[in-house]
Amino acid sequence: MTFQEAYQKLESYGQLHVLKYYGELTEEERAQLLQQVEETDFSILQYIEHRTSASGTGRISPIRVMELDEMEKRREEFTRIGLDAVRKGRVAAVLLAGGMGTRLGSDDPKCMYDIGITHPVFIMERLVANLMEVVDAAGVFVPFFIMTSDKNHEKTVAFMKEKNYFGYDPSMVWFFKQEMAPAADYSGRVYMEAKNRISTSPNGNGGWFLSMKRAGLIDKVHELGIEWLNTFAVDNVLQRIADPLFVGATIASGCACGAKTVRKAAPDEKVGVICLEDGRPYVVEYYELTPELMETKNENGDPAYNFGVIMNYLFREKDLERIVDEVLPVHIVEKKIAYIDEQGEPVSPPEPNGYKFEQLVLDMVRELDSCQPVEVVRSREFAPIKNKTGIDSVESARLLCAQNGIVL
Ligand code: UTP
C-alpha cells in the first residue's frame, strides 16, 4: 500500500493520527506501518457506537444437560465409544492459547506460567499431563493443535521445544496463529504501540477454526481422518482433554457439538450459562442473565439455568465447515492496552484504558443446530487461572490441584 492509499484509508476511518510519526521513520519502519494499515480491518471500530449486547433477543429456554447421575449410569458405554474414537485417531485436541492473559500480569504466554510450590510446574506441563492420561489409556497420541497469536507465538513454540514438549510426540503437535484486531481508546481512536505500529490484540478465541483453515491445518485434519475437535482454554489446569467419557457422550447424543459444564456455585456466579435461544443452543453471558431467569426452576424444582460452560467443547469438524463463513458477533471488551503517549514514550496502563474486539467460541455453539451439554465434577475438572490471587487464581488452582492429589 502506498502512503497515499494509507492516508485515504485512515482518513475515511478518522484515524490519521496513525501517520503522526511517519516523517521520523526509517524506510523499513514506514513499510511496516503501511503494511499494517493495509491489513487492519478498521471497520470493526464501528461496533463501539453500536454497543448493544451481542446476544440475540430470542426466547430463552432450558437445554437438557446430561447430569452427573446419567453420566455415571452410562459411564461404561460412553467411555467405550469415546476411547474407540480416540484410538482410531478421530479426535484431536485444540488448545486456544492466543489470549494475552493480562489479568495474570505476566509478560510471558500464560502457558509458561509456573504454578509450582516445591518445584516448577508450568501450566502447559499440567495440560500435557492431562492429555497424556488419554494417550496412555488409548495407546495412541492425540493430534494436538495449539493456537497462538502474533504476541506470543515465538515464545510459546520455543518454550515447547526447550521443554521437549513435556514428553509429547512433537510430530503430533502443530502450531497456528490467530488473527489480530486493532485496539482503541473509548472514543474509537486506535492506540499506537510504537511509532510504526498500531496497537493490536488477538481477536478473541472465536476465530480459531478459520485461522486453522487459513494455516492449512484443516487439510491436515482431513488427511489424518479427524472428525472431532476438542477445543479448550489454556487456563484450566484440571481439565480432561479428549476425555473419552465426554467424547462418547457427545457422539452418542448425535449432536454437532458437546459442551462441558459445571453446576453453578451460586445463582449469580460469573460464568456463561448454557441454554436454548429460539430452540438453538446458546450461551447466555452471566451479565445477560436476568434475575428472573436466575430464579426460574425446572420441573424437579432445581434452577433451570444452572450449568456454566468451562470452555471445553467438542465440535464435529464437518459441521464447522458448514458455518465457517458465518460472521460471529463482535464483543467489545474493556482491557488494559499498552500504547505510546504524546511524547512517544511507552505506557503500560495499570487500569483498563480502552476496548479490544473479540469473537468468542461460545458464539459458534449458537451457529450449530445442536449441542449436548455434559456435567462434569466441578472440584475435579475446573481450576481456571485468570488472576494471581482470589477467585479463579493461581492460589485457588493450587488448592484444587492439592485436593486432586497433584503435587506442585
Ligand atoms: P480469556 O477470556 O481468559 O482471555 O481467554 P485472555 O485475553 O487470555 O485473558 P485476560 O482477560 O487478558 O486476562 C480464555 C481462553 O481463550 C484464549 C485464551 O488464551 C484462553 O485460553 N484466547 C482468548 C485466545 O485464544 N485468543 C484470544 O484472542 C482471546
Coordinates of C-alpha atoms and ligand atoms in Angstrom, one line a residue:
M1 CA 0.0 0.0 0.0
T2 CA 1.4 3.5 -0.9
F3 CA 1.4 6.3 1.6
Q4 CA -1.4 8.0 -0.4
E5 CA -3.6 4.9 -0.2
A6 CA -2.9 4.5 3.5
Y7 CA -3.7 8.2 4.0
Q8 CA -7.1 7.8 2.3
K9 CA -8.0 4.6 4.2
L10 CA -7.1 6.2 7.5
E11 CA -8.9 9.4 6.7
S12 CA -12.1 7.5 5.9
Y13 CA -12.0 5.9 9.4
G14 CA -10.9 9.1 11.2
Q15 CA -7.5 7.6 12.2
L16 CA -5.0 9.9 10.6
H17 CA -3.0 10.1 13.8
V18 CA -1.5 6.7 12.9
L19 CA 0.7 8.6 10.4
K20 CA 1.8 11.2 13.0
Y21 CA 5.4 9.9 13.2
Y22 CA 5.7 8.8 9.6
G23 CA 8.3 11.5 8.9
E24 CA 10.6 10.2 11.6
L25 CA 10.6 6.6 10.5
T26 CA 13.2 4.7 8.5
E27 CA 12.3 3.2 5.1
E28 CA 11.8 -0.2 6.7
E29 CA 9.6 1.1 9.5
R30 CA 7.5 3.0 7.0
A31 CA 7.0 -0.1 5.0
Q32 CA 5.9 -2.0 8.2
L33 CA 3.4 0.7 9.1
L34 CA 1.9 0.9 5.6
Q35 CA 1.6 -2.9 5.5
Q36 CA -0.2 -2.9 8.9
V37 CA -2.6 -0.2 7.7
E38 CA -3.3 -2.3 4.7
E39 CA -4.0 -5.4 6.7
T40 CA -6.0 -3.8 9.5
D41 CA -9.8 -4.0 9.5
F42 CA -10.8 -0.6 10.9
S43 CA -14.4 -1.2 10.2
I44 CA -14.5 -3.2 13.5
L45 CA -14.3 0.1 15.3
Q46 CA -17.9 0.9 14.3
Y47 CA -19.0 -1.6 16.9
I48 CA -18.2 0.9 19.7
E49 CA -21.0 3.1 18.5
H50 CA -23.4 0.2 18.4
R51 CA -22.5 -1.1 21.8
T52 CA -25.7 -3.1 22.3
S53 CA -25.4 -6.6 23.6
A54 CA -24.0 -9.1 21.2
S55 CA -26.7 -11.5 22.3
G56 CA -29.8 -12.3 20.4
T57 CA -33.2 -11.2 21.6
G58 CA -34.9 -14.6 21.1
R59 CA -36.8 -16.6 23.6
I60 CA -34.6 -18.3 26.2
S61 CA -35.5 -21.8 27.4
P62 CA -33.6 -24.5 29.3
I63 CA -31.5 -27.1 27.5
R64 CA -31.3 -30.7 28.6
V65 CA -28.0 -31.3 30.3
M66 CA -26.6 -34.8 30.8
E67 CA -26.1 -34.6 34.6
L68 CA -23.7 -36.5 36.7
D69 CA -26.1 -39.3 37.7
E70 CA -26.9 -40.0 34.0
M71 CA -23.1 -39.8 33.1
E72 CA -22.4 -42.3 35.9
K73 CA -25.1 -44.7 34.7
R74 CA -23.8 -44.6 31.2
R75 CA -20.1 -44.3 32.0
E76 CA -19.0 -47.6 30.5
E77 CA -21.0 -47.1 27.3
F78 CA -19.7 -43.6 26.7
T79 CA -16.1 -44.4 27.7
R80 CA -16.1 -47.3 25.2
I81 CA -17.4 -45.1 22.4
G82 CA -15.0 -42.3 23.2
L83 CA -12.0 -44.4 23.6
D84 CA -12.7 -46.2 20.3
A85 CA -12.9 -42.8 18.6
V86 CA -9.6 -41.6 20.1
R87 CA -7.9 -44.9 19.3
K88 CA -9.0 -44.6 15.6
G89 CA -7.4 -41.1 15.5
R90 CA -10.8 -39.4 15.1
V91 CA -10.4 -36.9 17.9
A92 CA -7.9 -34.0 18.1
A93 CA -7.2 -31.5 20.8
V94 CA -7.1 -27.8 20.0
L95 CA -5.6 -25.5 22.7
L96 CA -6.8 -21.9 22.4
A97 CA -3.8 -20.1 23.8
G98 CA -3.8 -16.9 21.8
G99 CA -5.0 -14.7 24.6
M100 CA -2.9 -12.1 26.4
G101 CA -3.7 -13.2 29.9
T102 CA -3.5 -9.6 31.1
R103 CA -5.2 -10.3 34.4
L104 CA -2.4 -12.7 35.4
G105 CA 0.0 -9.9 34.7
S106 CA 2.9 -11.9 33.3
D107 CA 4.8 -10.8 30.2
D108 CA 5.2 -14.4 29.0
P109 CA 2.5 -16.5 27.4
K110 CA 0.1 -17.9 30.1
C111 CA 1.1 -21.5 29.3
M112 CA 4.6 -20.7 30.6
Y113 CA 3.4 -19.6 34.0
D114 CA 4.9 -21.6 36.8
I115 CA 2.3 -22.6 39.4
G116 CA 4.7 -24.9 41.3
I117 CA 5.2 -24.7 45.0
T118 CA 8.1 -27.1 45.7
H119 CA 9.3 -27.4 42.1
P120 CA 8.5 -25.7 38.8
V121 CA 5.1 -26.8 37.3
F122 CA 4.1 -24.9 34.2
I123 CA 0.5 -24.5 33.1
M124 CA 1.4 -26.2 29.8
E125 CA 3.0 -29.1 31.7
R126 CA -0.2 -29.7 33.5
L127 CA -2.3 -29.6 30.3
V128 CA 0.1 -32.0 28.6
A129 CA 0.0 -34.3 31.6
N130 CA -3.8 -34.3 31.5
L131 CA -3.8 -35.1 27.8
M132 CA -1.2 -37.9 28.4
E133 CA -3.8 -39.7 30.5
V134 CA -5.9 -40.3 27.4
V135 CA -2.8 -41.1 25.3
D136 CA -1.9 -43.8 27.8
A137 CA -5.4 -45.2 28.0
A138 CA -5.8 -45.3 24.2
G139 CA -2.3 -46.2 23.3
V140 CA -2.1 -43.5 20.6
F141 CA -1.0 -39.9 20.6
V142 CA -3.9 -37.5 20.1
P143 CA -3.2 -34.9 17.4
F144 CA -2.5 -31.7 19.3
F145 CA -3.1 -28.2 17.7
I146 CA -2.0 -25.1 19.5
M147 CA -3.4 -21.7 18.6
T148 CA -1.1 -18.7 19.4
S149 CA -1.1 -15.1 18.3
D150 CA 1.5 -12.7 17.0
K151 CA 2.1 -11.6 20.6
N152 CA 3.1 -15.0 22.0
H153 CA 3.8 -17.3 19.1
E154 CA 7.6 -17.4 19.1
K155 CA 7.8 -17.7 22.9
T156 CA 5.2 -20.5 23.0
V157 CA 6.9 -22.5 20.3
A158 CA 10.4 -22.0 21.8
F159 CA 9.1 -23.0 25.2
M160 CA 7.6 -26.2 24.0
K161 CA 10.9 -27.1 22.2
E162 CA 13.0 -26.2 25.2
K163 CA 10.9 -28.5 27.4
N164 CA 10.8 -31.3 24.9
Y165 CA 7.1 -30.9 24.5
F166 CA 6.8 -32.2 28.1
G167 CA 7.1 -35.7 26.8
Y168 CA 4.5 -35.4 24.0
D169 CA 5.3 -36.6 20.5
P170 CA 6.5 -33.5 18.6
S171 CA 5.3 -35.0 15.3
M172 CA 1.8 -34.8 16.6
V173 CA 1.9 -31.1 17.6
W174 CA 1.0 -28.3 15.2
F175 CA 1.0 -24.5 16.0
F176 CA -1.1 -21.9 14.2
K177 CA -1.6 -18.2 14.7
Q178 CA -4.9 -16.5 15.1
E179 CA -5.9 -13.1 13.6
M180 CA -5.4 -9.7 15.3
A181 CA -7.7 -6.7 15.7
P182 CA -6.8 -3.1 16.4
A183 CA -7.3 -1.8 20.0
A184 CA -8.8 1.6 20.6
D185 CA -9.4 4.2 23.3
Y186 CA -13.0 4.8 24.5
S187 CA -13.7 7.2 21.6
G188 CA -12.7 4.6 18.9
R189 CA -9.2 6.1 18.2
V190 CA -6.8 3.3 17.7
Y191 CA -3.8 3.3 20.0
M192 CA -0.2 3.3 18.7
E193 CA 2.0 0.7 20.3
A194 CA 5.1 2.2 18.7
K195 CA 5.7 5.0 16.2
N196 CA 5.5 2.5 13.4
R197 CA 2.9 0.1 14.9
I198 CA -0.8 0.3 15.7
S199 CA -1.8 -1.4 19.0
T200 CA -3.4 -4.7 18.1
S201 CA -4.6 -7.6 20.2
P202 CA -5.7 -11.1 19.4
N203 CA -9.3 -11.0 18.0
G204 CA -10.8 -13.4 20.5
N205 CA -11.0 -17.2 20.6
G206 CA -14.0 -17.5 18.2
G207 CA -11.9 -17.3 15.0
W208 CA -9.9 -20.5 15.8
F209 CA -11.4 -22.7 13.1
L210 CA -11.0 -20.1 10.4
S211 CA -7.4 -19.4 11.5
M212 CA -6.7 -23.2 11.4
K213 CA -8.1 -23.3 7.9
R214 CA -6.0 -20.4 6.8
A215 CA -2.9 -22.1 8.2
G216 CA -3.7 -25.2 6.1
L217 CA -4.3 -27.3 9.1
I218 CA -7.9 -28.3 8.2
D219 CA -6.2 -30.2 5.3
K220 CA -4.1 -31.9 7.9
V221 CA -7.3 -32.7 9.8
H222 CA -8.8 -34.3 6.7
E223 CA -5.6 -36.1 5.9
L224 CA -5.5 -37.7 9.4
G225 CA -9.2 -38.6 9.3
I226 CA -10.0 -36.4 12.3
E227 CA -13.7 -36.0 12.9
W228 CA -14.0 -34.3 16.2
L229 CA -12.1 -31.2 17.5
N230 CA -11.8 -30.7 21.3
T231 CA -11.1 -27.0 21.9
F232 CA -10.1 -25.9 25.3
A233 CA -8.7 -22.9 27.2
V234 CA -5.2 -22.6 28.4
D235 CA -6.1 -21.7 32.0
N236 CA -8.0 -24.7 33.4
V237 CA -5.2 -26.8 34.8
L238 CA -7.5 -29.7 35.9
Q239 CA -9.5 -30.2 32.7
R240 CA -9.7 -33.5 31.0
I241 CA -8.8 -33.2 27.3
A242 CA -10.1 -35.5 24.6
D243 CA -11.8 -37.1 27.5
P244 CA -13.3 -40.4 26.3
L245 CA -16.4 -40.1 28.6
F246 CA -17.2 -36.6 27.2
V247 CA -16.3 -37.7 23.6
G248 CA -18.5 -40.8 23.9
A249 CA -21.5 -38.8 25.4
T250 CA -21.3 -36.2 22.6
I251 CA -21.1 -38.8 19.8
A252 CA -23.9 -40.9 21.4
S253 CA -26.1 -37.7 21.6
G254 CA -25.9 -37.3 17.8
C255 CA -25.3 -33.5 18.3
A256 CA -22.9 -31.3 16.3
C257 CA -21.1 -30.4 19.5
G258 CA -20.7 -31.1 23.1
A259 CA -20.0 -28.7 25.9
K260 CA -18.5 -29.5 29.3
T261 CA -20.4 -27.7 32.0
V262 CA -20.3 -27.4 35.8
R263 CA -23.1 -26.8 38.2
K264 CA -23.0 -23.2 39.2
A265 CA -21.6 -22.4 42.7
A266 CA -24.2 -19.6 43.1
P267 CA -27.1 -18.3 41.0
D268 CA -25.1 -15.2 40.2
E269 CA -21.8 -16.9 39.5
K270 CA -19.9 -15.2 36.7
V271 CA -20.0 -18.0 34.2
G272 CA -21.8 -18.2 30.8
V273 CA -24.9 -20.4 31.2
I274 CA -25.9 -22.9 28.5
C275 CA -29.5 -22.8 27.3
L276 CA -31.6 -22.6 24.2
E277 CA -32.4 -19.4 22.3
D278 CA -35.4 -19.9 20.0
G279 CA -34.7 -23.6 20.2
R280 CA -31.0 -23.3 19.2
P281 CA -28.1 -23.9 21.6
Y282 CA -26.9 -20.7 23.2
V283 CA -24.6 -19.5 25.9
V284 CA -26.0 -16.6 27.8
E285 CA -23.3 -14.4 29.4
Y286 CA -23.6 -14.0 33.2
Y287 CA -24.3 -10.3 32.8
E288 CA -27.2 -11.0 30.4
L289 CA -28.8 -13.5 32.8
T290 CA -31.8 -11.6 34.2
P291 CA -32.8 -12.1 37.9
E292 CA -36.0 -13.8 36.6
L293 CA -34.0 -16.4 34.6
M294 CA -31.7 -16.9 37.6
E295 CA -34.7 -17.8 39.8
T296 CA -36.5 -20.0 37.2
K297 CA -37.0 -23.6 38.3
N298 CA -37.4 -26.7 36.2
E299 CA -40.0 -29.5 36.8
N300 CA -37.8 -31.0 39.5
G301 CA -37.6 -27.7 41.4
D302 CA -33.9 -27.2 40.5
P303 CA -32.7 -23.9 39.0
A304 CA -33.4 -24.2 35.2
Y305 CA -30.3 -22.3 34.2
N306 CA -27.8 -23.9 36.4
F307 CA -24.9 -25.1 34.2
G308 CA -22.0 -22.9 33.4
V309 CA -19.7 -23.6 30.4
I310 CA -16.0 -24.2 31.1
M311 CA -14.7 -23.5 27.6
N312 CA -14.1 -27.2 26.8
Y313 CA -16.1 -28.0 23.7
L314 CA -16.1 -30.9 21.3
F315 CA -17.0 -29.9 17.7
R316 CA -17.9 -32.2 14.8
E317 CA -15.5 -30.9 12.2
K318 CA -17.8 -31.2 9.2
D319 CA -20.4 -29.0 10.9
L320 CA -17.7 -26.4 11.5
E321 CA -17.1 -26.4 7.7
R322 CA -20.7 -25.6 7.3
I323 CA -20.6 -22.5 9.5
V324 CA -17.1 -21.3 8.8
D325 CA -18.3 -18.3 6.7
E326 CA -20.9 -17.2 9.2
V327 CA -20.0 -13.8 10.8
L328 CA -19.9 -14.2 14.5
P329 CA -20.9 -11.2 16.8
V330 CA -18.1 -8.9 17.9
H331 CA -17.8 -8.5 21.6
I332 CA -16.3 -5.2 22.9
V333 CA -14.2 -5.8 25.9
E334 CA -12.6 -3.2 28.2
K335 CA -8.9 -4.0 28.7
K336 CA -5.5 -2.6 29.5
I337 CA -3.9 -1.6 26.2
A338 CA -0.2 -0.6 26.0
Y339 CA 0.5 2.5 24.0
I340 CA 2.8 5.4 23.3
D341 CA 1.9 8.8 24.7
E342 CA 2.1 12.2 23.0
Q343 CA 5.9 12.2 23.6
G344 CA 6.2 8.8 22.0
E345 CA 7.0 7.1 25.4
P346 CA 5.7 3.6 26.0
V347 CA 2.9 3.4 28.7
S348 CA 1.6 0.2 30.4
P349 CA -1.6 1.4 32.0
P350 CA -2.4 0.0 35.4
E351 CA -6.2 0.1 34.7
P352 CA -8.3 -0.6 31.6
N353 CA -8.0 2.3 29.1
G354 CA -9.9 1.2 26.1
Y355 CA -11.5 -1.5 24.0
K356 CA -10.5 -4.7 22.3
F357 CA -12.7 -6.5 19.9
E358 CA -13.3 -10.2 20.2
Q359 CA -15.2 -13.0 18.7
L360 CA -15.9 -15.8 21.0
V361 CA -16.0 -19.6 20.7
L362 CA -19.3 -19.7 22.6
D363 CA -21.0 -18.0 19.7
M364 CA -20.0 -20.9 17.4
V365 CA -22.3 -23.0 19.5
R366 CA -25.2 -20.9 18.6
E367 CA -24.4 -21.3 14.9
L368 CA -24.6 -25.0 15.2
D369 CA -28.1 -26.6 15.3
S370 CA -27.4 -28.9 18.2
C371 CA -25.3 -29.1 21.3
Q372 CA -25.1 -31.7 24.1
P373 CA -24.1 -30.1 27.4
V374 CA -22.5 -32.6 29.8
E375 CA -22.0 -32.0 33.5
V376 CA -18.5 -32.7 35.0
V377 CA -17.5 -32.8 38.6
R378 CA -16.5 -29.3 39.4
S379 CA -13.9 -30.0 42.0
R380 CA -12.1 -32.5 39.8
E381 CA -12.2 -30.7 36.5
F382 CA -12.4 -27.0 37.0
A383 CA -9.5 -25.0 38.2
P384 CA -9.2 -21.9 36.0
I385 CA -6.4 -19.5 36.4
K386 CA -7.3 -15.9 35.5
N387 CA -5.8 -13.9 38.3
K388 CA -2.8 -14.2 40.7
T389 CA -4.9 -14.3 43.8
G390 CA -8.6 -14.6 44.8
I391 CA -11.3 -16.1 42.7
D392 CA -10.1 -18.2 39.7
S393 CA -6.5 -17.7 40.6
V394 CA -3.1 -19.4 40.9
E395 CA -4.0 -19.7 44.7
S396 CA -7.4 -21.3 44.1
A397 CA -6.0 -23.6 41.4
R398 CA -3.2 -24.7 43.7
L399 CA -5.7 -25.7 46.3
L400 CA -7.8 -27.7 43.8
C401 CA -4.7 -29.4 42.5
A402 CA -3.8 -30.5 46.0
Q403 CA -7.3 -31.8 46.6
N404 CA -6.8 -33.9 43.5
G405 CA -3.5 -35.4 44.6
I406 CA -1.4 -33.3 42.3
V407 CA 1.9 -32.4 43.9
L408 CA 3.0 -28.9 42.9
Ligands
UTP1 P1 -9.7 -15.2 28.5 O1 -11.1 -14.8 28.3 O2 -9.3 -15.5 29.9 O3 -8.8 -14.0 27.9 O4 -9.4 -16.4 27.5 P2 -7.3 -13.6 27.9 O5 -7.3 -12.5 27.0 O6 -6.3 -14.7 27.7 O7 -7.1 -13.1 29.4 P3 -7.2 -11.6 30.1 O8 -8.7 -11.3 30.0 O9 -6.4 -10.7 29.3 O10 -6.7 -11.8 31.5 C1 -10.0 -17.7 27.6 C2 -9.2 -18.6 26.7 O11 -9.3 -18.1 25.3 C3 -8.0 -17.9 24.8 C4 -7.1 -17.7 26.0 O12 -5.7 -17.9 25.7 C5 -7.7 -18.7 27.0 O13 -7.3 -20.0 26.7 N1 -8.0 -16.8 23.9 C6 -8.5 -15.6 24.3 C7 -7.5 -16.9 22.6 O14 -7.0 -18.0 22.3 N2 -7.5 -15.8 21.8 C8 -8.0 -14.6 22.2 O15 -8.0 -13.7 21.4 C9 -8.5 -14.5 23.5

